[in-house]
PDB file of C-alpha atoms in Angstrom:
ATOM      1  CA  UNK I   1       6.018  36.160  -8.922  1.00 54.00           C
ATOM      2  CA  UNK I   2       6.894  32.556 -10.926  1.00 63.00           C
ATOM      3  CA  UNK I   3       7.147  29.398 -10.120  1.00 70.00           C
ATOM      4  CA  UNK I   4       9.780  28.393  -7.588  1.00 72.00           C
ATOM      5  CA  UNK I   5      12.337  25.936  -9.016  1.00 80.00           C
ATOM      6  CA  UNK I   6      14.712  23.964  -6.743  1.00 80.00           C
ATOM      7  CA  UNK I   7      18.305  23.156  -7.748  1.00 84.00           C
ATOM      8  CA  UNK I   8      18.023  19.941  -6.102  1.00 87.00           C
ATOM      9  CA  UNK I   9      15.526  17.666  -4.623  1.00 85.00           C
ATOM     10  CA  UNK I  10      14.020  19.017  -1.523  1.00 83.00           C
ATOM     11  CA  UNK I  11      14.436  16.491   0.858  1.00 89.00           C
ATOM     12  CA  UNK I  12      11.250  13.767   2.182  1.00 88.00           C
ATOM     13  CA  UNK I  13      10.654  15.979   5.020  1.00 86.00           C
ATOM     14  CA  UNK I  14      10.056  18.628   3.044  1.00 88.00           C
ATOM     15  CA  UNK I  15       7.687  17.590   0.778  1.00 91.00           C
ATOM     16  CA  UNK I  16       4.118  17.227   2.031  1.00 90.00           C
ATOM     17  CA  UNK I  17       2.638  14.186   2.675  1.00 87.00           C
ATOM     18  CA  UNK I  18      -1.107  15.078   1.309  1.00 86.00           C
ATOM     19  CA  UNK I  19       0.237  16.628  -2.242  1.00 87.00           C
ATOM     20  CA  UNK I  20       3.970  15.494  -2.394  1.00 89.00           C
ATOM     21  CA  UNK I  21       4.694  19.272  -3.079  1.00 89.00           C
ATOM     22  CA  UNK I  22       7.333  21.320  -1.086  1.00 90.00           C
ATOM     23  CA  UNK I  23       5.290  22.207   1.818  1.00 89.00           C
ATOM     24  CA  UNK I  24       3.507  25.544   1.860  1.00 87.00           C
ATOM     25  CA  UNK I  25       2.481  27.092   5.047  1.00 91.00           C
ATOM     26  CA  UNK I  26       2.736  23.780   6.675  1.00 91.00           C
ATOM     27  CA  UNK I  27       0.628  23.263  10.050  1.00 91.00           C
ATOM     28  CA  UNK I  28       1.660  20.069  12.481  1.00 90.00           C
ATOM     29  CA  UNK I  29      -1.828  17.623  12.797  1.00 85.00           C
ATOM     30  CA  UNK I  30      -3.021  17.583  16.774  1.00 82.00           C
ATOM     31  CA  UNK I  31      -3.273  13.919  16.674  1.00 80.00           C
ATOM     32  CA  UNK I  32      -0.838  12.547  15.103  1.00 83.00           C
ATOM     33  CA  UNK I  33       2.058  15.104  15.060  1.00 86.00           C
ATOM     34  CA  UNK I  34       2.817  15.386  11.454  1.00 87.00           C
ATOM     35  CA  UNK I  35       3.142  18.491   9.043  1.00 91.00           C
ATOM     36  CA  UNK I  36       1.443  18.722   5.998  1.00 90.00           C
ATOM     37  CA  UNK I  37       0.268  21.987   3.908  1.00 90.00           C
ATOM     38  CA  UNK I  38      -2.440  24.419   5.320  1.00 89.00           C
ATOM     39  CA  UNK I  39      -4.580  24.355   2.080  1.00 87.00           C
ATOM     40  CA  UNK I  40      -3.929  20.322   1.508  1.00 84.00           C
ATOM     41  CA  UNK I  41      -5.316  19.957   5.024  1.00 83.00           C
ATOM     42  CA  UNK I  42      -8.207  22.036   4.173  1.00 82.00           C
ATOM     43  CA  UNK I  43      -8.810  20.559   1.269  1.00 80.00           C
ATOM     44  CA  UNK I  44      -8.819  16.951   2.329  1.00 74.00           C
ATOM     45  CA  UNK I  45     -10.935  18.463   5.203  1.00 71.00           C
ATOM     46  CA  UNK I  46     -13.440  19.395   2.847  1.00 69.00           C
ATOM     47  CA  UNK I  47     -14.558  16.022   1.912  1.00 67.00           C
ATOM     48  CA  UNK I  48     -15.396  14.621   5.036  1.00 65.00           C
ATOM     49  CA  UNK I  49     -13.545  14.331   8.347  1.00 63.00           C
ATOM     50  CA  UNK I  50      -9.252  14.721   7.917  1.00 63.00           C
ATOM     51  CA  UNK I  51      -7.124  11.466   8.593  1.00 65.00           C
ATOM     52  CA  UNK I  52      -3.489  11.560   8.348  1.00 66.00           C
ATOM     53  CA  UNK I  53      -2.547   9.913   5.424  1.00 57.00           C
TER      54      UNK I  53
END
């Protein structure tokens, strides 16, 4: 499978707030609400505790 390719702009929203990618398996943060992608949460978790960004 390639590499997805928008005809325009995905919206703010959309885009996650960690990587500024398109959001990927997104998963809402317990304490502050937001969305942000599973594996840039997991990431970021990976260096110490997560804070929303």
């Amino acid at each position: 499978m390639g590499v997805a390719k928008f005809l325009k702009k995905p919206k703010q929203q959309l885009l996650c707030p960690l990587c500024g990618k398109p959001m990927h398996e997104p998963v809402q943060v317990s304490t502050c609400d937001h969305y942000v992608c599973d594996t840039s949460m997991q990431e970021d978790r990976s260096e110490g505790v997560f804070k929303c960004h």
